[in-house]
Structure formats: structure tokens, C-alpha cells
mmCIF file of C-alpha atoms and ligand atoms in Angstrom:
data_model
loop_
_atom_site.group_PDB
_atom_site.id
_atom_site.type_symbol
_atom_site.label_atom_id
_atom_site.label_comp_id
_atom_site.label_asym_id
_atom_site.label_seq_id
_atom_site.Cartn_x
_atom_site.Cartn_y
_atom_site.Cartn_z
ATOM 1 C CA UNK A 189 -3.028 20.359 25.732
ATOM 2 C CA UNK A 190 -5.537 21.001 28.122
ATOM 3 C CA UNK A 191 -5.195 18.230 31.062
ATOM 4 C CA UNK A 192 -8.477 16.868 32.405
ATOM 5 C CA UNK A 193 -9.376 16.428 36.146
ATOM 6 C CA UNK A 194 -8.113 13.074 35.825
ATOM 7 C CA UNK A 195 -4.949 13.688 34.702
ATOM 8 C CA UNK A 196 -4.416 16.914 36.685
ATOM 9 C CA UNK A 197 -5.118 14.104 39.899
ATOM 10 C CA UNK A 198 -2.900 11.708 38.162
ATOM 11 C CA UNK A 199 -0.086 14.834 38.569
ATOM 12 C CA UNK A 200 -0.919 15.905 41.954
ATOM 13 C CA UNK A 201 -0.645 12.295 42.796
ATOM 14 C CA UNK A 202 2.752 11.026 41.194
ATOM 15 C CA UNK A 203 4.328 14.491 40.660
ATOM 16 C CA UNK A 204 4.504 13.458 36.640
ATOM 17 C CA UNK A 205 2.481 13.173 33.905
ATOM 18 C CA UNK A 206 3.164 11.402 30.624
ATOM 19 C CA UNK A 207 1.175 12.657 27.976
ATOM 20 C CA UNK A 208 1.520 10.723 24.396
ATOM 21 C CA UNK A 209 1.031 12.378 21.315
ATOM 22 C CA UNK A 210 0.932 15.798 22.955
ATOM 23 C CA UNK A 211 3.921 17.437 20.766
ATOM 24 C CA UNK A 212 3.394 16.775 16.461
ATOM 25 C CA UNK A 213 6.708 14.675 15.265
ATOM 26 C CA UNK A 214 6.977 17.067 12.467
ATOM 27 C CA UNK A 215 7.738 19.727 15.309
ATOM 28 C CA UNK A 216 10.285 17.365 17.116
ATOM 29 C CA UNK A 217 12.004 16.908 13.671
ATOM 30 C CA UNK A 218 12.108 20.594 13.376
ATOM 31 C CA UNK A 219 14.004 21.054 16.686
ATOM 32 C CA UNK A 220 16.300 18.128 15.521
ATOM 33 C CA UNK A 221 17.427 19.673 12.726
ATOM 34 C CA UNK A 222 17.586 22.688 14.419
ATOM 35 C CA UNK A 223 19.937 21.744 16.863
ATOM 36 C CA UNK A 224 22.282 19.527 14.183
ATOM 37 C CA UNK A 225 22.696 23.078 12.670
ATOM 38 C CA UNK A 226 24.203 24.571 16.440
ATOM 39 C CA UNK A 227 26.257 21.763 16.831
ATOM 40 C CA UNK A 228 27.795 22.184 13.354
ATOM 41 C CA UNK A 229 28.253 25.717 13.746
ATOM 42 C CA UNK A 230 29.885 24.987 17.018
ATOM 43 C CA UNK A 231 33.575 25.528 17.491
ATOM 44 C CA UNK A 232 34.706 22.515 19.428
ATOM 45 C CA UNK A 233 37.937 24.427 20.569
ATOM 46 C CA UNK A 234 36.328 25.998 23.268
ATOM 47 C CA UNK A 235 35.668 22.296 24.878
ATOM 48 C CA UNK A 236 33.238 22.324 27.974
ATOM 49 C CA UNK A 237 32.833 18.680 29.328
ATOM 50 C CA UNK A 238 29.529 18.224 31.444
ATOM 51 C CA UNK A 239 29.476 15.374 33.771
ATOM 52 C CA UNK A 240 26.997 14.832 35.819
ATOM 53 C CA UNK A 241 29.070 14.750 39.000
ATOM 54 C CA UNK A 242 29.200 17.448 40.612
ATOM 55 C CA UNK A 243 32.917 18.715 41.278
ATOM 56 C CA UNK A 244 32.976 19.045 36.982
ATOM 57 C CA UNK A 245 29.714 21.734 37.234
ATOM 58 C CA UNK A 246 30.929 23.684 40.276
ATOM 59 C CA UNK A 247 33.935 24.757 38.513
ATOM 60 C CA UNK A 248 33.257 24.909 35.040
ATOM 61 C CA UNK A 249 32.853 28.532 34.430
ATOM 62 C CA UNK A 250 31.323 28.070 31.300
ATOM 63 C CA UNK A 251 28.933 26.167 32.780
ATOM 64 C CA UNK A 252 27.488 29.585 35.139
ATOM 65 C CA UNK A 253 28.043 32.147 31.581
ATOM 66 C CA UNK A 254 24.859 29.837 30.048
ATOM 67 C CA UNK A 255 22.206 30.877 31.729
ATOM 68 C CA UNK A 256 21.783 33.192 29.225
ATOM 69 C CA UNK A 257 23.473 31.749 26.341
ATOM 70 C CA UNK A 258 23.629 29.154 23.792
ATOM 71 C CA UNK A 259 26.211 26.916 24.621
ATOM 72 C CA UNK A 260 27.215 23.289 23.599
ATOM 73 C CA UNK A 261 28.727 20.720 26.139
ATOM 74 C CA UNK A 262 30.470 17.702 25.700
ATOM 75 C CA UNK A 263 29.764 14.196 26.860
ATOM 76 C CA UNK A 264 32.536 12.999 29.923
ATOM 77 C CA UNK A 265 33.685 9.992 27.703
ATOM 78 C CA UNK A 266 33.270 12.263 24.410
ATOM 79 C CA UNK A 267 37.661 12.379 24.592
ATOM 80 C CA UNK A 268 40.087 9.475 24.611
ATOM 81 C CA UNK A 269 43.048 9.834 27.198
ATOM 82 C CA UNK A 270 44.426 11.453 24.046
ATOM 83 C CA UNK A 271 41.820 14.074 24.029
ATOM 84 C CA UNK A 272 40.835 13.227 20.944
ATOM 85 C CA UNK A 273 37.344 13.243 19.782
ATOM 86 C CA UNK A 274 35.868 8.800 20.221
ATOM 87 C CA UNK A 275 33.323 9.576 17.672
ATOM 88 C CA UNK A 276 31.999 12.582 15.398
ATOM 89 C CA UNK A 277 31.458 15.605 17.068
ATOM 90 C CA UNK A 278 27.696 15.342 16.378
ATOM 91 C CA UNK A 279 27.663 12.180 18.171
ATOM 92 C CA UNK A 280 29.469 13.501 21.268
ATOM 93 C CA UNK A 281 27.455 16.541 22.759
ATOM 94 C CA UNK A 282 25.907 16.092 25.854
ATOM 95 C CA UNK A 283 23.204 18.848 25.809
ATOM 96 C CA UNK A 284 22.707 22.423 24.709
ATOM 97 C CA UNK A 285 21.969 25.069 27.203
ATOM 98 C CA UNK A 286 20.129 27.551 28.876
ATOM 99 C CA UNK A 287 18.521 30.077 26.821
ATOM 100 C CA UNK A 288 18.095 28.519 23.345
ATOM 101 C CA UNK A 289 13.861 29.112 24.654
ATOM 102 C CA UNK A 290 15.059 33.003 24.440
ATOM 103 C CA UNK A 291 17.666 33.263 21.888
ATOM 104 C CA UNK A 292 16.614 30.545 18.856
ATOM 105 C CA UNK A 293 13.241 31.660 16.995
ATOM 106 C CA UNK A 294 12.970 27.833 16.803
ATOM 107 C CA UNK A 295 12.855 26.927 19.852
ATOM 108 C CA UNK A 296 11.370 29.855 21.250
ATOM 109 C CA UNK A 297 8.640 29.145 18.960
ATOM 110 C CA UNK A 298 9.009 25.181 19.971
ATOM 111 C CA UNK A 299 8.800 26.170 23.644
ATOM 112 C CA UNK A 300 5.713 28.577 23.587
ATOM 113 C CA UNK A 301 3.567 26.298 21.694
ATOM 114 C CA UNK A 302 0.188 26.059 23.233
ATOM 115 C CA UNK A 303 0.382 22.181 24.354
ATOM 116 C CA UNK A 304 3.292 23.531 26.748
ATOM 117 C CA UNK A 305 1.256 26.712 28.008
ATOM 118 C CA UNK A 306 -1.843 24.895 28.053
ATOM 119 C CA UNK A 307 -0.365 22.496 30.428
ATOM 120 C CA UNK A 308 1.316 24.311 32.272
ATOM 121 C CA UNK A 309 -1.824 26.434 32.940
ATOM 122 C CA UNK A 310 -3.830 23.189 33.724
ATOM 123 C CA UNK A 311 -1.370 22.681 36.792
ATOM 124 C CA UNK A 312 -2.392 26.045 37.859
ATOM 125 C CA UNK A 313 1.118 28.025 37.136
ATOM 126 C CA UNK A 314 -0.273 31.640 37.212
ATOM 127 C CA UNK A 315 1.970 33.579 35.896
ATOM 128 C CA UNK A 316 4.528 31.035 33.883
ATOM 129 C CA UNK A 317 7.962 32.232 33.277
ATOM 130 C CA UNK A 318 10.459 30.400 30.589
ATOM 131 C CA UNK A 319 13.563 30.015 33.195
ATOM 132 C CA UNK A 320 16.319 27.335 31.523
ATOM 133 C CA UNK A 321 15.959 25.127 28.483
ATOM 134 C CA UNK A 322 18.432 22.263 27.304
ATOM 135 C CA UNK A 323 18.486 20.167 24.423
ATOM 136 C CA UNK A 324 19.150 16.803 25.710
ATOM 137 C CA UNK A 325 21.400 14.016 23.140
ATOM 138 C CA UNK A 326 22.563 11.235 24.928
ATOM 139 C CA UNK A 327 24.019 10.037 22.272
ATOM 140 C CA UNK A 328 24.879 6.338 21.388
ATOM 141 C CA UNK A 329 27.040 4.234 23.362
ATOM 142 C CA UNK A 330 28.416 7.012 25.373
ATOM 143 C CA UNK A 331 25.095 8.719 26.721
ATOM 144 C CA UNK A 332 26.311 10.017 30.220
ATOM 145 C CA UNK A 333 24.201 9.311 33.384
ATOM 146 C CA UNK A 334 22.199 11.751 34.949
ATOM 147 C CA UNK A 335 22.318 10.986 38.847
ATOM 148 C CA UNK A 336 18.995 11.101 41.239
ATOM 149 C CA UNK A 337 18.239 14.757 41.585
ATOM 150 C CA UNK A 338 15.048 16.990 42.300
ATOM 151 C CA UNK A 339 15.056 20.127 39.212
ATOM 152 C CA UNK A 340 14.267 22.461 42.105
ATOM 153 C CA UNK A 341 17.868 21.718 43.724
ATOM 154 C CA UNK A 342 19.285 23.498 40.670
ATOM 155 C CA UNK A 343 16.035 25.367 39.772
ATOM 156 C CA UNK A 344 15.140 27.473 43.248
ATOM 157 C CA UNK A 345 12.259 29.795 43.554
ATOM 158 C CA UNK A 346 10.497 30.635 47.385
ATOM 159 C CA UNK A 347 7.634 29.440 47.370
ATOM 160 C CA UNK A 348 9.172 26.208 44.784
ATOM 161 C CA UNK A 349 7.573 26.511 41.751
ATOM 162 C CA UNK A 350 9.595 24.965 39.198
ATOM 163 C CA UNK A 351 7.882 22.210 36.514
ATOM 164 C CA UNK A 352 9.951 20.426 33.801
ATOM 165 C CA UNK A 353 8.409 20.225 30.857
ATOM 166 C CA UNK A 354 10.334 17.286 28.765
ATOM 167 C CA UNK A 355 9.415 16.391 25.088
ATOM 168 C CA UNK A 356 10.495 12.922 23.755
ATOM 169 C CA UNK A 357 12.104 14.022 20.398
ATOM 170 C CA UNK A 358 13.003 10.086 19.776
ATOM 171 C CA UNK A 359 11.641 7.198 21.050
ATOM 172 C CA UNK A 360 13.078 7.140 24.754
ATOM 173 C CA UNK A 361 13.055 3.415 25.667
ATOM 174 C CA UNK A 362 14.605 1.519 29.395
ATOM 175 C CA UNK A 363 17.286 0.173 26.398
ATOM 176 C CA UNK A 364 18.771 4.067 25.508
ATOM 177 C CA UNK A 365 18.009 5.555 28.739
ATOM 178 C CA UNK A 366 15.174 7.204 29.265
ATOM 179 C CA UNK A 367 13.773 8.817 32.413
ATOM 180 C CA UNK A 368 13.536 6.931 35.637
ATOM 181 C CA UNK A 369 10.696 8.722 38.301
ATOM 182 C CA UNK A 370 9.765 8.016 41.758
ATOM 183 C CA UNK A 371 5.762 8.103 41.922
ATOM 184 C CA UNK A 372 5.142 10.611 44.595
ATOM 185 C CA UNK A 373 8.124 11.478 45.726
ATOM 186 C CA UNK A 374 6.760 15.023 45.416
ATOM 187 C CA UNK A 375 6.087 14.983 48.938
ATOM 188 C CA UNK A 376 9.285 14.224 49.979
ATOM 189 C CA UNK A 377 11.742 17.544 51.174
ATOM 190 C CA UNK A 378 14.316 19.293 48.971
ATOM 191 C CA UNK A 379 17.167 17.961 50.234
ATOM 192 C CA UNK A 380 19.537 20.467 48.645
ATOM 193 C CA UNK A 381 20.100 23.698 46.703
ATOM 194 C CA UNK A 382 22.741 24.459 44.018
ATOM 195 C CA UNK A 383 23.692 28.264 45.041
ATOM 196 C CA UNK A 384 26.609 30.631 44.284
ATOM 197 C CA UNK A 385 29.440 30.748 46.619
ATOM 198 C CA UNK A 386 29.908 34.413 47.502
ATOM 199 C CA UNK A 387 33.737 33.682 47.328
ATOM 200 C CA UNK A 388 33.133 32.405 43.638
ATOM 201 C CA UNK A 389 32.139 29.416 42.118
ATOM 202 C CA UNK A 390 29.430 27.459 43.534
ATOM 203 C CA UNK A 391 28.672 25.566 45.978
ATOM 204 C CA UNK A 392 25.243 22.836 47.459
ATOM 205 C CA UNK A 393 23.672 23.834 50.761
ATOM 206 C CA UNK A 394 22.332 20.590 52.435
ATOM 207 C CA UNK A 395 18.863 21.082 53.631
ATOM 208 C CA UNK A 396 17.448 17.370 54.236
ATOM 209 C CA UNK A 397 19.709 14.568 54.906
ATOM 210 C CA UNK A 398 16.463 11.820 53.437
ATOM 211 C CA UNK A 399 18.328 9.517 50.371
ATOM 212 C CA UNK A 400 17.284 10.378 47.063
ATOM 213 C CA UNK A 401 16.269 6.597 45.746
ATOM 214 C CA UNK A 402 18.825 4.368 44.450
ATOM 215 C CA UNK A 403 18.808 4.037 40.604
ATOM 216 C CA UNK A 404 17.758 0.475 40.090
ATOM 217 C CA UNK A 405 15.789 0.672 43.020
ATOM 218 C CA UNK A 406 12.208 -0.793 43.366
ATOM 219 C CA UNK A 407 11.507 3.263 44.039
ATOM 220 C CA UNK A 408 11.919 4.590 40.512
ATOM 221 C CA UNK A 409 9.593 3.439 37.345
ATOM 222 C CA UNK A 410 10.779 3.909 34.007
ATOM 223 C CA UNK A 411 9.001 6.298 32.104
ATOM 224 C CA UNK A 412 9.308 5.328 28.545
ATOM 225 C CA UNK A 413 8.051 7.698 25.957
ATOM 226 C CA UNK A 414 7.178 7.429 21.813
ATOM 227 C CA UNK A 415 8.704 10.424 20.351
ATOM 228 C CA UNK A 416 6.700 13.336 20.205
ATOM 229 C CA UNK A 417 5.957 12.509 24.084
ATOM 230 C CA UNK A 418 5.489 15.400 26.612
ATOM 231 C CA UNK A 419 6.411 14.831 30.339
ATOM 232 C CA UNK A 420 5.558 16.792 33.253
ATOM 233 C CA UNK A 421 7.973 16.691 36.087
ATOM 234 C CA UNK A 422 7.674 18.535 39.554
ATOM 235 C CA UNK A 423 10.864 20.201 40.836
ATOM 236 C CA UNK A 424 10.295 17.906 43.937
ATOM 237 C CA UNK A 425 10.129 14.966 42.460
ATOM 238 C CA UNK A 426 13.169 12.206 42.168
ATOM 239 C CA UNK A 427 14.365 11.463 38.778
ATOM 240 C CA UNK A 428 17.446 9.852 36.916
ATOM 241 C CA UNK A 429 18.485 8.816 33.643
ATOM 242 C CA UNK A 430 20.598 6.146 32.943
ATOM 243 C CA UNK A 431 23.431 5.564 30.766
ATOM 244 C CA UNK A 432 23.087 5.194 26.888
ATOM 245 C CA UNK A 433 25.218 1.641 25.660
ATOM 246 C CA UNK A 434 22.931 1.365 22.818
ATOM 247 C CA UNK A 435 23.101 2.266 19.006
ATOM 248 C CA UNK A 436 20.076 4.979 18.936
ATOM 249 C CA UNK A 437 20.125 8.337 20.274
ATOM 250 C CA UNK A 438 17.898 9.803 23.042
ATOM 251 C CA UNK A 439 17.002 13.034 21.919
ATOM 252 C CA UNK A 440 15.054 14.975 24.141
ATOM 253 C CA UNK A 441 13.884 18.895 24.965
ATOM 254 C CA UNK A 442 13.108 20.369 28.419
ATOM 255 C CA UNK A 443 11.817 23.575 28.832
ATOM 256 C CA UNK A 444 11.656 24.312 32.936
ATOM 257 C CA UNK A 445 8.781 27.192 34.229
ATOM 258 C CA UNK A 446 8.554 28.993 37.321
ATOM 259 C CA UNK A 447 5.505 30.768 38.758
ATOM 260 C CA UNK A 448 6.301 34.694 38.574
ATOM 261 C CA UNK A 449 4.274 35.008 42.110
ATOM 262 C CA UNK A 450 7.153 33.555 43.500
ATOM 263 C CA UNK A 451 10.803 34.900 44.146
ATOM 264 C CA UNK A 452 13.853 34.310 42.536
ATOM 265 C CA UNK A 453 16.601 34.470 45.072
ATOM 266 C CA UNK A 454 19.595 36.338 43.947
ATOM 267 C CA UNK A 455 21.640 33.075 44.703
ATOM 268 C CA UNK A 456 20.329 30.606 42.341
ATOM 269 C CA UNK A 457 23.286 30.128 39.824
ATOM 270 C CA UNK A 458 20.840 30.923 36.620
ATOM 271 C CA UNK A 459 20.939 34.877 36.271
ATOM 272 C CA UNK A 460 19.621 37.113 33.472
ATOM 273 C CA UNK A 461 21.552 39.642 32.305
ATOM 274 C CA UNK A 462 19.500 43.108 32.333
ATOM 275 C CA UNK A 463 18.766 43.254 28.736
ATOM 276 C CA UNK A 464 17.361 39.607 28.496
ATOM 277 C CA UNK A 465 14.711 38.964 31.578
ATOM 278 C CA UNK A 466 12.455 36.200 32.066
ATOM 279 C CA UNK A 467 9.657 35.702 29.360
ATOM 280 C CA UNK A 468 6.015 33.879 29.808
ATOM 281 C CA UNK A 469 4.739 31.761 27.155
ATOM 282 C CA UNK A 470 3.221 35.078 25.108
ATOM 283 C CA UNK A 471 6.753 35.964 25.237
ATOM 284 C CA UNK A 472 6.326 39.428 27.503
ATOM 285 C CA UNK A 473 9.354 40.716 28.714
ATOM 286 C CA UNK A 474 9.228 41.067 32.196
ATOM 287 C CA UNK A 475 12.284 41.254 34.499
ATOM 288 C CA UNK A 476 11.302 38.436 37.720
ATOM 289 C CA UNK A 477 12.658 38.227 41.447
ATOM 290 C CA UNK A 478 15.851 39.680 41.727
ATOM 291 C CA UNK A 479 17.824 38.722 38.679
ATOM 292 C CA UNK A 480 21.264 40.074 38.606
ATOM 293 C CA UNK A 481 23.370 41.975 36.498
HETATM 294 FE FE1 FE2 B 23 16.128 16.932 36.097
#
């Protein structure tokens, strides 16, 4: 997918791009199948909840351990007061995360197809590195919201370098929640950064005290995308998802990139283990910044 001027100005304007047709369906249907398979081999025993607020993340240990893992976390509603399950467990997973880019061969091979390295090398990454992937359900009826954020809050390299690259796997529609963007809000500062505490945990360090946009707002334009969609988004730029109430699933695949040329402080919460470092999209092993241990 290599972007023309026009749409590499259409990116440097709005901080997205949504590109149509860029990823084949029969791929997408690949990585849905792929993923029913984790989920059924999942042991829902060892329950993590993720909710998008932020007290739930902080502390969730499991959470920090995925970086370089493969693990499966539940939707907040997914449990009654009970704590039993509201609906099958395949209809109750929030997302997959961080590494399944590094430790599925179908999604590594999803992730390093050439429409993703192409455009990432049309935005001028030089020297792309695979950081964090997630496998995104929000699933019917109980689809959590994902609050205003920038990626590069949670996603932290100096200079910031971060790019999401998010693949419509079904039709994502304003009805089931799809992605909500505010057109150059690029420009606007980081306001925050997700770091670890060095008493434990985590913790955000407040760097801009500018409101992210309201959801609903007149700031943020839906940014509804056919499966097989792929979307660019900056790790500046404002974005939210709203809640799924509707009967059809919202599958979708992100795969973020940093640029190697820039440095990985030892304080983002994402850290490699030695033995599995960052990989481009040629899949070279090369350890980047200072990942720890
Ligand atoms: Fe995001």
C-alpha cells in the first residue's frame, strides 16, 4: 500500500488516514478465526477484566506481564454481580494483547504484510519496529468504551514516533462503535504519559493540562470503516470508541510501530524480555532503546 502525495498530505494534515480495501477480507477472516482458536484455548480461571478506566489498568498486574505475551482480557460488564459469565465466553473478551505480532505465525505474518510496511514507509518511519499489537472484539451489547486518549500516552518513544496501524476486520459502523478522531489534533501536546512507578505499579505523569475533546463533541468525526479497512492513526492524535449496544461485533486489529531512531525510555510500561526484542516488518531481531530485563 504505497500512499500517494495526496494521501501522505491528507495524513500530515488530519493525523489519520482511512484507506479502503487496503487489507484482502480473506486475510481478516484468517485472523478471525485465528483469534476464536486463542479464546477457546483460553482458561477463563485466570480472569483479567480490562476497563478502560484507569484505576482497573494501573493495578492489574496481568495487565504489565503482556507486553510480551499472549493474553486474553475480559470485558468490565463480561460478569454479573454473581461473577458469572452474561454471555459465552467468546462473546465476552475485550481484546487480546501485546505480542500476538511476535508470538502467533498468524499474526506475525498478518502484521508484516506489505500494505502495513508499505505504509508505514510512505509516512517516512525509517527504521519501523513492531512494539504492541491487540486484537480488538467489542463484542455485542456489552462492547466497553474506550475513553479520549492519544496512543503515545501509553506508547512513549523521545522523539514520539508511535503510528497505529488499525485494520477493520468487520464492518465498523457509528451503530457498533467504531473509531471517533479529531482531524488535526496532531498538533495538539501530549498531555500525559503512562509510566512505571518506581515503587511498583504504575502511575500517569501530567504533562499538558489542554482537554482531550469530549466524545460527542462537534471535535471528533466518526471514522467508519468496511471490513478489510486499514487506518492510520498518529500517537498525537485524539481518538475514542464508543460503546457497543448493538447485535454485531466490532472486530478489529492494531498493530502500533515506532521509529528505531528514536529511544525507548526504560519507563514506558511495555518491556521486552531479553530473549524477545523488538522486530521490523522483515522480522530482524534487534534489541531497541533500553528495553529491560
Ligand atoms: Fe488508541
Amino acid at each position: 500500500m504505497v500512499l500517494s502525495a495526496t494521501q501522505v498530505q491528507q495524513w500530515e494534515r488530519d493525523g489519520f488516514l482511512v484507506l479502503p480495501g487496503a487489507i484482502d477480507p480473506a486475510a481478516c477472516d484468517r485472523l478471525v478465526g485465528r483469534a476464536e482458536e486463542i479464546v477457546e484455548a483460553f482458561d477463563a480461571s485466570t480472569v483479567s477484566v480490562f476497563s478502560t478506566h484507569e484505576q482497573t489498568r494501573t493495578s492489574d498486574e496481568q495487565f504489565l506481564a503482556s507486553g510480551d505475551a499472549i493474553t486474553c482480557f475480559f470485558e468490565a460488564d463480561a460478569f454479573d454481580e454473581h461473577g458469572t459469565l452474561r454471555q459465552d465466553k467468546a462473546q465476552s473478551i475485550n481484546k487480546i494483547g501485546h505480542a500476538l505480532h511476535d508470538l502467533d505465525p498468524t499474526f506475525d505474518a498478518f502484521s508484516r504484510q506489505p500494505a502495513i510496511a508499505e505504509a508505514a514507509a510512505s509516512i517516512g518511519i525509517q527504521d519501523p519496529k513492531l512494539l504492541q499489537s491487540m486484537y480488538i472484539f467489542k463484542p455485542p451489547r456489552i462492547g466497553g468504551e474506550v475513553t479520549c486518549h492519544q496512543d503515545s500516552t501509553f506508547l512513549y518513544t523521545d522523539p514520539m514516533t508511535v503510528v497505529g496501524f488499525w485494520v477493520a476486520l468487520q464492518d465498523a459502523t457509528v451503530e457498533n462503535g467504531c473509531l471517533w478522531a479529531q482531524p488535526g489534533g496532531h498538533r495538539t501536546p501530549l498531555r500525559r504519559r503512562f509510566v512505571l512507578d518506581p515503587s511498583g505499579g504504575t502511575r500517569f505523569e501530567d504533562l499538558d493540562d489542554t482537554p482531550l475533546p469530549e466524545p460527542g463533541g462537534p471535535e471528533l468525526v466518526p471514522l467508519e470503516a468496511p471490513k478489510g479497512t486499514l487506518v492510520l492513526l498518529h500517537g498525537l492524535l485524539p481518538h475514542w470508541s464508543d460503546v457497543n449496544r448493538s447485535d454485531r461485533s466490532r472486530q478489529a486489529y492494531t498493530v502500533h510501530v515506532i521509529d528505531g531512531t528514536a529511544a525507548y525510555p526504560a519507563e514506558n510500561w511495555l518491556q521486552r524480555r531479553g530473549d524477545l526484542p523488538f522486530r521490523g516488518f522483515d522480522g530482524r531481531t534487534e534489541v531497541v532503546g533500553s528495553t529491560n530485563c
